[in-house]
PDB file of C-alpha atoms in Angstrom:
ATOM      1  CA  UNK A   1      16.404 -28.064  18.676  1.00  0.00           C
ATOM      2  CA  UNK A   2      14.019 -24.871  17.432  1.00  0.00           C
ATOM      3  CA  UNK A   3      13.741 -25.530  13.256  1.00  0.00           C
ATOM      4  CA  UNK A   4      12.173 -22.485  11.208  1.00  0.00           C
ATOM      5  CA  UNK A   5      12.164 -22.140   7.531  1.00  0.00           C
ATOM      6  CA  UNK A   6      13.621 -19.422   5.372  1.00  0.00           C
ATOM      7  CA  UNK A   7      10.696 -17.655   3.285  1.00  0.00           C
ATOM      8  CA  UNK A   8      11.198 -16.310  -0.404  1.00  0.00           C
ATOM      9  CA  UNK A   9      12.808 -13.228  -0.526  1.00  0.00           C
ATOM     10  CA  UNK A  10      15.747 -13.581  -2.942  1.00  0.00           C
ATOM     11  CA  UNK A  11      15.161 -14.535  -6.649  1.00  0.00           C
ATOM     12  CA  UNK A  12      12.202 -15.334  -8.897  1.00  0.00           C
ATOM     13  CA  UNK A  13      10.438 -16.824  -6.270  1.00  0.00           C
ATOM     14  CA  UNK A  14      10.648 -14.335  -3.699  1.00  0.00           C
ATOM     15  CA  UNK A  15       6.519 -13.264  -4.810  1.00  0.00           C
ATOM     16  CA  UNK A  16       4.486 -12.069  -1.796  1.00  0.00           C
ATOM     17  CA  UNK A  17       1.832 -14.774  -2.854  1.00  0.00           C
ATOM     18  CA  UNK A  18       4.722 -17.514  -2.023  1.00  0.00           C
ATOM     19  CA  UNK A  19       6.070 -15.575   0.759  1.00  0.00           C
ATOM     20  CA  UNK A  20       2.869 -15.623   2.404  1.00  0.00           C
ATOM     21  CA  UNK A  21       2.160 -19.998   1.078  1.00  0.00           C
ATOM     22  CA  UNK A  22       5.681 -20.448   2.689  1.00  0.00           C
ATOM     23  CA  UNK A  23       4.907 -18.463   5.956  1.00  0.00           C
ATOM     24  CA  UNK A  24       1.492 -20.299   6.600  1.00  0.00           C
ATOM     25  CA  UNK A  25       2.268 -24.151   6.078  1.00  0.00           C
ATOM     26  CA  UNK A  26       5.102 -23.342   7.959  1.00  0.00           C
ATOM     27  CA  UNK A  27       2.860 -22.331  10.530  1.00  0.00           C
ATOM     28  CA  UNK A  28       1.033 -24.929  10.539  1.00  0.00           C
ATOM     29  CA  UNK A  29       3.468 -27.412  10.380  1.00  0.00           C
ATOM     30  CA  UNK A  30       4.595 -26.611  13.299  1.00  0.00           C
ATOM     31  CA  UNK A  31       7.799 -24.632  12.669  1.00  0.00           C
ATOM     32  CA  UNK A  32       9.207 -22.512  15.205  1.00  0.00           C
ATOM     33  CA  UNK A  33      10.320 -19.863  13.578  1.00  0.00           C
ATOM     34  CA  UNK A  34      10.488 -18.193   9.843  1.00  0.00           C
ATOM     35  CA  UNK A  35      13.715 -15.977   8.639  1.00  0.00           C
ATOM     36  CA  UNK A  36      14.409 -12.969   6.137  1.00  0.00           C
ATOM     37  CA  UNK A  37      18.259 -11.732   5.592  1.00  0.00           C
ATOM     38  CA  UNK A  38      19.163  -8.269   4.093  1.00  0.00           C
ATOM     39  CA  UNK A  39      21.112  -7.494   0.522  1.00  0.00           C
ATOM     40  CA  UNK A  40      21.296  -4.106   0.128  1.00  0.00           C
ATOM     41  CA  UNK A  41      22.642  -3.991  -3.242  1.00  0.00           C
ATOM     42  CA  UNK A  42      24.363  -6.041  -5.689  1.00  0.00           C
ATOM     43  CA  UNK A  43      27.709  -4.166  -7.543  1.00  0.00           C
ATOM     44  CA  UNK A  44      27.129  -4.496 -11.221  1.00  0.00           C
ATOM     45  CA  UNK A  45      29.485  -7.451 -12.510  1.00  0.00           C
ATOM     46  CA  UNK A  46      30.539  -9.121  -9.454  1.00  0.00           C
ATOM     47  CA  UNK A  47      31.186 -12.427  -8.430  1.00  0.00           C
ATOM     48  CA  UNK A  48      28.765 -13.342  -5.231  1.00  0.00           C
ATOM     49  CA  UNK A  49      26.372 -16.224  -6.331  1.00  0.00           C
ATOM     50  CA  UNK A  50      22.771 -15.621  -8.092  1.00  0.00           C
ATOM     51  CA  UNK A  51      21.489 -15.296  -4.249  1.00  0.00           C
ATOM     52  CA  UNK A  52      22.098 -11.978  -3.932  1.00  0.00           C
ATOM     53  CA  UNK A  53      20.897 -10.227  -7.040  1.00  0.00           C
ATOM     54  CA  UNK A  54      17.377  -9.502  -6.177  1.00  0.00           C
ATOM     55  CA  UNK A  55      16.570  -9.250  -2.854  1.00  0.00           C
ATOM     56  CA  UNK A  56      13.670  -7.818  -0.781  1.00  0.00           C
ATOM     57  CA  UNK A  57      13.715  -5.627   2.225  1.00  0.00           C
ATOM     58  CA  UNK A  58      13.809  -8.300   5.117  1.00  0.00           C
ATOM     59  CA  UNK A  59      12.432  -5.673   7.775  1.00  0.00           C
ATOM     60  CA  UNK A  60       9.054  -5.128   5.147  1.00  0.00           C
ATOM     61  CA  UNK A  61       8.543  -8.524   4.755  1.00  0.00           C
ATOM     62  CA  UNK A  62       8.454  -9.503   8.295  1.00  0.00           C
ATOM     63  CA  UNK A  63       6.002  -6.903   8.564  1.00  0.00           C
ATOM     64  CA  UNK A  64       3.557  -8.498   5.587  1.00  0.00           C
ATOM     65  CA  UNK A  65       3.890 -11.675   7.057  1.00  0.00           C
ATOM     66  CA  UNK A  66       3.723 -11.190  10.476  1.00  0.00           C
ATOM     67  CA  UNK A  67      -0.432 -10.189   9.459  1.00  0.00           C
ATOM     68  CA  UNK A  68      -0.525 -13.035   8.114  1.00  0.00           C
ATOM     69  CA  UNK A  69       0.279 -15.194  10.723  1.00  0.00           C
ATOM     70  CA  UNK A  70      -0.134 -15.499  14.677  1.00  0.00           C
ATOM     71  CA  UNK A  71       2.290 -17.928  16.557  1.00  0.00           C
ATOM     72  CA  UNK A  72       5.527 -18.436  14.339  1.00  0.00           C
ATOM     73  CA  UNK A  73       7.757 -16.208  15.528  1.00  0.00           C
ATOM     74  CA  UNK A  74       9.812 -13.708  12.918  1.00  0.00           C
ATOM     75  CA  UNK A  75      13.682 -12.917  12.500  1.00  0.00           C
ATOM     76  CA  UNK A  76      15.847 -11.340  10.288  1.00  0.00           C
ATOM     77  CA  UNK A  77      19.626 -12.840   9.750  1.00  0.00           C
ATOM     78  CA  UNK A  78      20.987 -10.578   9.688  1.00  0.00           C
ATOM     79  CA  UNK A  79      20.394  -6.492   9.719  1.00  0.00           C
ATOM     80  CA  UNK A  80      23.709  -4.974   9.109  1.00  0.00           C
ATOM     81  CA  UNK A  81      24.031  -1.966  11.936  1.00  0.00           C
ATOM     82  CA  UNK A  82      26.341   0.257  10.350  1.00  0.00           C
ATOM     83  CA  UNK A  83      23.726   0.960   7.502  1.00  0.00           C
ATOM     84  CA  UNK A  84      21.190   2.687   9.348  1.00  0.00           C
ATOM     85  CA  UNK A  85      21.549   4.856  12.830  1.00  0.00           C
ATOM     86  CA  UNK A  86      20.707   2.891  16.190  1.00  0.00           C
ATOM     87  CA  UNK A  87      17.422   5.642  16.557  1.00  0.00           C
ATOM     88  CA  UNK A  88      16.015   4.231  13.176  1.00  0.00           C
ATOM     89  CA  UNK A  89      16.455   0.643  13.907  1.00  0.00           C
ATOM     90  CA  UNK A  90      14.766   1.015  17.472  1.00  0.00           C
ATOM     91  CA  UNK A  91      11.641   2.230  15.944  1.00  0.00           C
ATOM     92  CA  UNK A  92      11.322   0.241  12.766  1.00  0.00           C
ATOM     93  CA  UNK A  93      12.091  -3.086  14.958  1.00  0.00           C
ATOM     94  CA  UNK A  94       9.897  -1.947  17.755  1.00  0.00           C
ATOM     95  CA  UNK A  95       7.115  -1.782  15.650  1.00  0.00           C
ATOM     96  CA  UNK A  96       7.711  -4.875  13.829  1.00  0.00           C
ATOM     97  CA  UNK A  97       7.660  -6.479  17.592  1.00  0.00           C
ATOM     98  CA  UNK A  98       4.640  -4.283  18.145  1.00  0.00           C
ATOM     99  CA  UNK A  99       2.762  -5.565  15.098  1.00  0.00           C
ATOM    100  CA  UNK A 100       3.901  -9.127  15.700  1.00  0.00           C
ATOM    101  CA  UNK A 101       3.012  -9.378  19.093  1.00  0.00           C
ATOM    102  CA  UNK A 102       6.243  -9.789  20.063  1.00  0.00           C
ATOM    103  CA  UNK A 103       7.646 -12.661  17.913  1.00  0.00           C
ATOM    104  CA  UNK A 104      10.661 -10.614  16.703  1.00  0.00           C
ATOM    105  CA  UNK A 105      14.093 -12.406  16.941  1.00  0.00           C
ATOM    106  CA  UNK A 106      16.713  -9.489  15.656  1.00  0.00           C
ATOM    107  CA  UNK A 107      19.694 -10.674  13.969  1.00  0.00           C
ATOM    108  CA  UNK A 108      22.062  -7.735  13.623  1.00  0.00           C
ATOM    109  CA  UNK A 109      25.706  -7.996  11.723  1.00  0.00           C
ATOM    110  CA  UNK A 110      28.179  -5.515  10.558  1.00  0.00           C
ATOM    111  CA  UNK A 111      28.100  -6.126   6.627  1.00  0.00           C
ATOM    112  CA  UNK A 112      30.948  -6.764   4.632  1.00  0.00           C
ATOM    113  CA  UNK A 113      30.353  -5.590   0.884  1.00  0.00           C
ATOM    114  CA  UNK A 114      32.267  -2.134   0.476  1.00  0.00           C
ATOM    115  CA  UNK A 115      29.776  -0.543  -1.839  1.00  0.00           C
ATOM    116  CA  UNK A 116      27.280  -0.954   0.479  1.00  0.00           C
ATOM    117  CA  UNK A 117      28.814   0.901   2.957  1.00  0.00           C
ATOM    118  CA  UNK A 118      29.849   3.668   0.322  1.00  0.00           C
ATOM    119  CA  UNK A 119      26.064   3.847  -0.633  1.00  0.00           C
ATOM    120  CA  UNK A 120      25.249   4.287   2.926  1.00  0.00           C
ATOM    121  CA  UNK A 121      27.623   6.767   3.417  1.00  0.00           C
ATOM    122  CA  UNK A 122      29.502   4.877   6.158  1.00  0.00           C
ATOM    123  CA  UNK A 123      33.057   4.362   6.213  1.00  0.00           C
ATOM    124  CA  UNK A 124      33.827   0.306   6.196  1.00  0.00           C
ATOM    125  CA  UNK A 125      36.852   0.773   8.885  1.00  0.00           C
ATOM    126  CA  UNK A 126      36.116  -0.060  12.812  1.00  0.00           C
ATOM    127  CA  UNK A 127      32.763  -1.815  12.186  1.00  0.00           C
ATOM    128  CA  UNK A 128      33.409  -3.636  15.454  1.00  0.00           C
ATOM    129  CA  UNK A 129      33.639  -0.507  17.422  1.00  0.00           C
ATOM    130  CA  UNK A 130      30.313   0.785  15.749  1.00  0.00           C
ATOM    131  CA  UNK A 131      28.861  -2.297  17.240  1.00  0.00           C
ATOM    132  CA  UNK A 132      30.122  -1.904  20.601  1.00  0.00           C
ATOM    133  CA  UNK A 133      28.705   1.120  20.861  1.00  0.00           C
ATOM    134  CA  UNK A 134      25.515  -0.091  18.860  1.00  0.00           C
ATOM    135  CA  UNK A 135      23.900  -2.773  21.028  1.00  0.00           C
ATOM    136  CA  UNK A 136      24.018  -1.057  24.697  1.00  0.00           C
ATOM    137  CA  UNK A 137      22.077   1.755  22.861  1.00  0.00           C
ATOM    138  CA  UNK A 138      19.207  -0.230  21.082  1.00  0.00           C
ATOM    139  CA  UNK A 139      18.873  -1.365  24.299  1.00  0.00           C
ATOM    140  CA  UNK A 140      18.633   1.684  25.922  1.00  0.00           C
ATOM    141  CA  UNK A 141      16.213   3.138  23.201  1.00  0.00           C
ATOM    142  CA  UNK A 142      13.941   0.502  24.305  1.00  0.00           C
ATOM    143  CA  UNK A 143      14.193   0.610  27.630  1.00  0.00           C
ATOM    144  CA  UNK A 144      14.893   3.716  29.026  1.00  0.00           C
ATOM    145  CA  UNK A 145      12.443   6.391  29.418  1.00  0.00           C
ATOM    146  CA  UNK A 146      15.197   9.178  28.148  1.00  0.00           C
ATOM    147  CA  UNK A 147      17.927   8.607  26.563  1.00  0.00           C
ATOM    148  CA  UNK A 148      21.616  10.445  26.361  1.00  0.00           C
ATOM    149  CA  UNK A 149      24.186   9.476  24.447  1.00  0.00           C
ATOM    150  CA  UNK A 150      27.465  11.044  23.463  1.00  0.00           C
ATOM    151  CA  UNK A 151      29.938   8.111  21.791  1.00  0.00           C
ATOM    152  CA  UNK A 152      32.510   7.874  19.245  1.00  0.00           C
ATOM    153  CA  UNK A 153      29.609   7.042  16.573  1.00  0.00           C
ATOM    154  CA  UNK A 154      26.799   8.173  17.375  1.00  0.00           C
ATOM    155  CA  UNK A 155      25.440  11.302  19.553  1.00  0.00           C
ATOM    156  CA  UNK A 156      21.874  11.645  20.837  1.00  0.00           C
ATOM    157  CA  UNK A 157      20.709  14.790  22.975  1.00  0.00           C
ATOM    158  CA  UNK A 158      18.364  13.762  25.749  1.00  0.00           C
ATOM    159  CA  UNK A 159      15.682  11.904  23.500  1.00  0.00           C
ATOM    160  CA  UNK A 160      12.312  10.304  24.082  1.00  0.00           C
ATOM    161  CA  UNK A 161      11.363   7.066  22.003  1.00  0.00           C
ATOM    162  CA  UNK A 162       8.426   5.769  22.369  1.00  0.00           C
ATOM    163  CA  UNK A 163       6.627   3.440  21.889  1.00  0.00           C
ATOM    164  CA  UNK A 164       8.843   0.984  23.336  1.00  0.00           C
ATOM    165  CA  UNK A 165       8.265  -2.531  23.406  1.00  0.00           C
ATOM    166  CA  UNK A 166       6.456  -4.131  26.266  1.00  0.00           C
ATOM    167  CA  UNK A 167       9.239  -7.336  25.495  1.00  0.00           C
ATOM    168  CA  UNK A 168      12.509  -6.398  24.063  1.00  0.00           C
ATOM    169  CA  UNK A 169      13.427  -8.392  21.185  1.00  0.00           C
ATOM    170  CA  UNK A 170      16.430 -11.021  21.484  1.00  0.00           C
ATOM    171  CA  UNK A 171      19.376  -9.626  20.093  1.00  0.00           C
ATOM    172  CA  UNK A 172      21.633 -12.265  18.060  1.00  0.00           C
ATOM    173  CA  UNK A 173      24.689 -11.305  16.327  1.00  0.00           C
ATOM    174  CA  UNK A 174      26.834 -12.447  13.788  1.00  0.00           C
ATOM    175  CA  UNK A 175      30.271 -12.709  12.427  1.00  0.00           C
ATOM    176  CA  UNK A 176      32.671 -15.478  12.076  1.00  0.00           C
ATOM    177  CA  UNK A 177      36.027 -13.896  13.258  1.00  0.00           C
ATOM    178  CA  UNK A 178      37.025 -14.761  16.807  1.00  0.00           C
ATOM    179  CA  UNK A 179      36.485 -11.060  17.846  1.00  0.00           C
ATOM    180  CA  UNK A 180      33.029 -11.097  16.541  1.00  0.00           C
ATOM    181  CA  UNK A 181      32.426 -14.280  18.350  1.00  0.00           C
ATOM    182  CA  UNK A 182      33.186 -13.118  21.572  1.00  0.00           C
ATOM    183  CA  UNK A 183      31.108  -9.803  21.544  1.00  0.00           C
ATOM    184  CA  UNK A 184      27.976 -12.283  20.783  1.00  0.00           C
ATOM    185  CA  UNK A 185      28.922 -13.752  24.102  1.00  0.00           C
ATOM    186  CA  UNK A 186      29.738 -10.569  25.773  1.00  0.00           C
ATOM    187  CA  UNK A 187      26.732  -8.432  24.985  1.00  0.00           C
ATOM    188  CA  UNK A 188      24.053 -10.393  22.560  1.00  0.00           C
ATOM    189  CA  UNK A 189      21.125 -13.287  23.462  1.00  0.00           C
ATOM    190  CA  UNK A 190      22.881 -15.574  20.678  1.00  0.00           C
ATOM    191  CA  UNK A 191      24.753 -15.757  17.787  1.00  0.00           C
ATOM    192  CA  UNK A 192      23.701 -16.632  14.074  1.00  0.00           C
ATOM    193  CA  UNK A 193      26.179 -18.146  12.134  1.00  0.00           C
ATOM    194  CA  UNK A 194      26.639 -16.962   7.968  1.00  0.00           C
ATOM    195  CA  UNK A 195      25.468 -18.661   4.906  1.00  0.00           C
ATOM    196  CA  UNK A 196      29.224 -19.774   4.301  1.00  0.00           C
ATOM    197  CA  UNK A 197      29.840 -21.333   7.844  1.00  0.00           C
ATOM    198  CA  UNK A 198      31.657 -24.813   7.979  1.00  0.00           C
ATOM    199  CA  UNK A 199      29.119 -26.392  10.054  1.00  0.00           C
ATOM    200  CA  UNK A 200      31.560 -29.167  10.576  1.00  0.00           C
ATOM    201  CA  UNK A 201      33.519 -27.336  12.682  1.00  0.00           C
ATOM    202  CA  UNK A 202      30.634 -24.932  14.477  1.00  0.00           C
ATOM    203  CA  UNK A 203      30.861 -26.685  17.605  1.00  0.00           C
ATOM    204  CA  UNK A 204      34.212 -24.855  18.377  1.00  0.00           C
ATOM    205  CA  UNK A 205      33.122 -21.394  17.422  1.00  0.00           C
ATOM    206  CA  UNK A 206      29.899 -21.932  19.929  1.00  0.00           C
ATOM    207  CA  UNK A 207      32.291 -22.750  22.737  1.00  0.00           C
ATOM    208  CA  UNK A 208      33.815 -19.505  21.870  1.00  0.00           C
ATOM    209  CA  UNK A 209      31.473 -17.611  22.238  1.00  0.00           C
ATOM    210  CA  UNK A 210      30.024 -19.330  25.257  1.00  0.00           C
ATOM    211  CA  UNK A 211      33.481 -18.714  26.932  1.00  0.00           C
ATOM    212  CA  UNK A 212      33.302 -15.149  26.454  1.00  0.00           C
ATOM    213  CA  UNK A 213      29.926 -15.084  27.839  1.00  0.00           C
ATOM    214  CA  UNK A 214      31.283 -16.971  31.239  1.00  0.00           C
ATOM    215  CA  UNK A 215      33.829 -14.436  31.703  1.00  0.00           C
ATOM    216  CA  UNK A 216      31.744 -11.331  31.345  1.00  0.00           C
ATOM    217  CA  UNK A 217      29.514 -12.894  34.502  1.00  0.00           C
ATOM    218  CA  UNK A 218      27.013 -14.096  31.862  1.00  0.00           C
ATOM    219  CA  UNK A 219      24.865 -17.325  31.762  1.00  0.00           C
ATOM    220  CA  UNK A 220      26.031 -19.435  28.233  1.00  0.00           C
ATOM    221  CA  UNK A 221      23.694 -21.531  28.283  1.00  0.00           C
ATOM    222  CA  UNK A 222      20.762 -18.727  28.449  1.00  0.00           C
ATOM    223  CA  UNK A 223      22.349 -18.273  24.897  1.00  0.00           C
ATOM    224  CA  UNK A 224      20.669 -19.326  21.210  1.00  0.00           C
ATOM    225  CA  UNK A 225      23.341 -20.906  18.916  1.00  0.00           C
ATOM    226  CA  UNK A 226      20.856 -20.271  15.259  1.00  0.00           C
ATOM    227  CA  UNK A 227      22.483 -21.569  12.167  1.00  0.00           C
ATOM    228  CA  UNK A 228      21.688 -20.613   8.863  1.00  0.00           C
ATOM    229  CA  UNK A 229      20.889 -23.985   7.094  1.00  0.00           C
ATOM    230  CA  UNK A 230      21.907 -23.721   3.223  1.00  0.00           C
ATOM    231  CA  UNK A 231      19.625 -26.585   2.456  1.00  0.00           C
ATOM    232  CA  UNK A 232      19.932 -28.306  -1.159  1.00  0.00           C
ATOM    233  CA  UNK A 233      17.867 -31.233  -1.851  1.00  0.00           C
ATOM    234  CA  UNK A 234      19.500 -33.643  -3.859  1.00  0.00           C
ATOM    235  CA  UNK A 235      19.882 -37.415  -4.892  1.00  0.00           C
ATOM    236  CA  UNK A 236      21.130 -39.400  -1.795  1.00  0.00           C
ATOM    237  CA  UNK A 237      24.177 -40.960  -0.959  1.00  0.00           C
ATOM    238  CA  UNK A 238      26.646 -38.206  -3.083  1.00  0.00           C
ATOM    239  CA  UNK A 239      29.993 -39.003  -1.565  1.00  0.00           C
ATOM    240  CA  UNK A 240      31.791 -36.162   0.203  1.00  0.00           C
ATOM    241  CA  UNK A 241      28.437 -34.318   0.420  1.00  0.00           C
ATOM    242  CA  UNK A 242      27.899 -31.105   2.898  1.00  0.00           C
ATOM    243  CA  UNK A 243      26.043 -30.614   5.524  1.00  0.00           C
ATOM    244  CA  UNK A 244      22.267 -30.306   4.983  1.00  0.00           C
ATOM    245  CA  UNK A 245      22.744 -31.437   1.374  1.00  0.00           C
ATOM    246  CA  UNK A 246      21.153 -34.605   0.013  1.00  0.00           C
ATOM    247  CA  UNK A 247      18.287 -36.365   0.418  1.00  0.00           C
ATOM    248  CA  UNK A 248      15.440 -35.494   3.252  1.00  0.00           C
ATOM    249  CA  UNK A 249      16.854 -38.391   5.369  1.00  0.00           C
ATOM    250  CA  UNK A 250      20.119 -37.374   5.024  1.00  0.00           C
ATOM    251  CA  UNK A 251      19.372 -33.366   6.066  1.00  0.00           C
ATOM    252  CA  UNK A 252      17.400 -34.309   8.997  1.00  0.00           C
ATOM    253  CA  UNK A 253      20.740 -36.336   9.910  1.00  0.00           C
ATOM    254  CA  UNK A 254      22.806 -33.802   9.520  1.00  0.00           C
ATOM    255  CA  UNK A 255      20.210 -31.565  11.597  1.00  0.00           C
ATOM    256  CA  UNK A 256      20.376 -34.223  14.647  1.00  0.00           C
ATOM    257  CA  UNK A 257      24.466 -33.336  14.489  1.00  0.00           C
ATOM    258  CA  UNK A 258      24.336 -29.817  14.666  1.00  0.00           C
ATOM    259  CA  UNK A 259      22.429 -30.206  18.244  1.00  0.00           C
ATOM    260  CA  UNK A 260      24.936 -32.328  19.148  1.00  0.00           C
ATOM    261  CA  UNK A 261      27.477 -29.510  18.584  1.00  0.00           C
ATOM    262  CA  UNK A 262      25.452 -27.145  20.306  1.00  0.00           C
ATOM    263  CA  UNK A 263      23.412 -25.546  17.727  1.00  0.00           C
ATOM    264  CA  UNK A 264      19.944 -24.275  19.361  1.00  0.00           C
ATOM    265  CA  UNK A 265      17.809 -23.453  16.379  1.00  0.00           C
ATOM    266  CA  UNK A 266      18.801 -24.454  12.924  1.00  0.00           C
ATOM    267  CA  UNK A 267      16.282 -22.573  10.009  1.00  0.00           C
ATOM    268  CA  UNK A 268      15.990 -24.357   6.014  1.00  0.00           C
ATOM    269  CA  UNK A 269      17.539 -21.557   3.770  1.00  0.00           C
ATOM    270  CA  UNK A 270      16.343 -22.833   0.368  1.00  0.00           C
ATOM    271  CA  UNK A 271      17.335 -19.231  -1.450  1.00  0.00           C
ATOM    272  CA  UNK A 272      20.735 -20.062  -1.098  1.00  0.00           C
ATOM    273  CA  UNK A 273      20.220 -23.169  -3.264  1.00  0.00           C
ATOM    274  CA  UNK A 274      21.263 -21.496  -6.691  1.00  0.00           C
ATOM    275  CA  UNK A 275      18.739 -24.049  -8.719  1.00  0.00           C
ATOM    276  CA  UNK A 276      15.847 -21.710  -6.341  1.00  0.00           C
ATOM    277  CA  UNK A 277      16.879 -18.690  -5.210  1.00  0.00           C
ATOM    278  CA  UNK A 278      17.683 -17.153  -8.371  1.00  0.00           C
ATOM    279  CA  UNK A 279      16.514 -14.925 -10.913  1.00  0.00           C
ATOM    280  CA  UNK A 280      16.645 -17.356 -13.734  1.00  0.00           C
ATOM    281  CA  UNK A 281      14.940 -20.011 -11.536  1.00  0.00           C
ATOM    282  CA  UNK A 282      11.736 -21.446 -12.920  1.00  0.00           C
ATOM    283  CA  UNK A 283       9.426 -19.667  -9.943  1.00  0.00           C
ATOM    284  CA  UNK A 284       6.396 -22.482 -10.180  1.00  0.00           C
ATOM    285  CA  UNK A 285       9.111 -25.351 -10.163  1.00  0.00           C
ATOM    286  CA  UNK A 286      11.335 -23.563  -6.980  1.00  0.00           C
ATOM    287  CA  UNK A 287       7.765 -23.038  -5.228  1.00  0.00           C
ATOM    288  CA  UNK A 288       6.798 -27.450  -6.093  1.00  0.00           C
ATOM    289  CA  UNK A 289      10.685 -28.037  -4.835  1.00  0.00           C
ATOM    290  CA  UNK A 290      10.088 -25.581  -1.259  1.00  0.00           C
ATOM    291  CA  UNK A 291       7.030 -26.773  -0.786  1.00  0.00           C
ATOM    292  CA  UNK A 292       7.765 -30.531  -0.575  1.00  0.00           C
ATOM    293  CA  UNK A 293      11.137 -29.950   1.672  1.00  0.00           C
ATOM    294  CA  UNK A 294       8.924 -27.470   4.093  1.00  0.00           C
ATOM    295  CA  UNK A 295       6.443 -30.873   4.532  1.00  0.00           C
ATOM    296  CA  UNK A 296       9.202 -33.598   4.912  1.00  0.00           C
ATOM    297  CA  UNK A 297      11.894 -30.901   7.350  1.00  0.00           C
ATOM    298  CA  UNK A 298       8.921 -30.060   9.321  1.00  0.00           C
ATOM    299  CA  UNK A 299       9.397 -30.686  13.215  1.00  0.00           C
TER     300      UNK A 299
END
């Protein structure tokens, strides 16, 4: 099991003098990897949690921190495709794996907030096609010398994009559905389940994708199962508690279970805890709170 830590971006927290405190004792703690997700926007007056009100750019911030440190490795869960066009995420993630060294992991996801897609001028219908179509050509931008492309999405004349990255980043999707599941086994290096998974029952949606990855000729177990660990600290011993809520005892627990389903990599996400990752937090008190959990999670 691979554990990273989520660094601020969401809420009065999310400072770059904490994201940077967060990146480098996680560093040197020892933690695998550190993770960013993307909120485009937030519709005035509706009901998602304090989480997603302020948000930073995840694709920036990997690139501040990723000068600031040297071995963690960097990934984003998740960048939703249909937002930008498969030409502008090539370069801006090539040179975020160019600037990191190569420590990019690339969580991509098709959104599901209609006004983003209406402020991106993308129509919310067939998002799974768009992804079909997506991943084979972020591949090709970064592999292929020139690239032509004439799909049902997107059209490229014969194109040159360079630079491309010596290693091409891991590509893990998500989704929950059963359709999204198996395209992460038919065409991704993983999949990254949501902030709202039942990680009671994750075990069954890994076999699914695993399955779909044995009958496209595909190795499963070459695949990274990375949950998204909503992680609240609380008083021990709560009865009927969730998963990776309670006491530090009790999370690292519940962290030993999730490799027993299958789960590869499991990453603290502490700005889905409303009493943090909001903008009515106390910032010095969520930073005390973060700090302690990043020193008794570590690996």
């Amino acid at each position: 099991m691979r554990i990273g830590f989520a660094v601020p971006v969401s809420g009065s927290w999310a400072t770059p003098e904490n994201m940077a405190r967060v990146a480098r004792g996680a560093e040197e703690l020892g933690y695998h990897e550190l993770w960013t997700f993307q909120r485009l926007l937030h519709p005035r007056g509706h009901a998602m949690g304090p989480t997603y009100r302020s948000v930073h750019d995840p694709v920036v911030t990997l690139a501040y921190l990723a000068g600031l440190t040297s071995r963690v490795r960097l990934g984003v869960a998740v960048l939703n495709m249909p937002f930008v066009s498969p030409a502008l995420m090539a370069k801006q993630l090539a040179s975020l794996q160019a600037v990191s060294g190569g420590r990019l992991d690339a969580g991509l996801g098709l959104g599901w907030l209609p006004e983003e897609f209406a402020a991106s001028g993308v129509s919310f219908e067939r998002r799974g096609r768009r992804a079909e179509e997506y991943v084979p050509l972020l591949r090709r931008l970064w592999t292929e010398e020139t690239v032509e492309h004439e799909g049902e999405f997107y059209e490229l004349p014969p194109v040159q994009q360079d630079p491309r990255p010596p290693v091409v980043p891991p590509i893990l999707l998500g989704g929950s559905a059963e359709v999204a599941l198996r395209r992460a086994g038919r065409l991704a290096d993983g999949w990254i389940s949501s902030s709202r998974e039942d990680l009671d029952g994750i075990g069954e949606k890994i076999s699914v994708v695993k399955e779909a990855a044995r009958a496209a000729g595909r190795d499963p177990e070459a695949l990274r199962f990375v949950t998204r660990g909503v992680t609240r600290v609380r008083s021990p011993g709560v009865a009927g508690r969730e998963p990776l809520t309670g006491s530090f005892e009790e999370i690292r627990r519940d962290v030993g279970e999730l490799a027993a389903r299958g789960v590869t990599d499991v990453f603290h996400d502490l700005n889905f805890d409303p009493e943090i990752g909001s903008p009515d937090a106390d910032p010095g008190e969520s930073m005390r709170r973060a700090e302690a959990a990043l020193e008794a999670l570590a690996p």
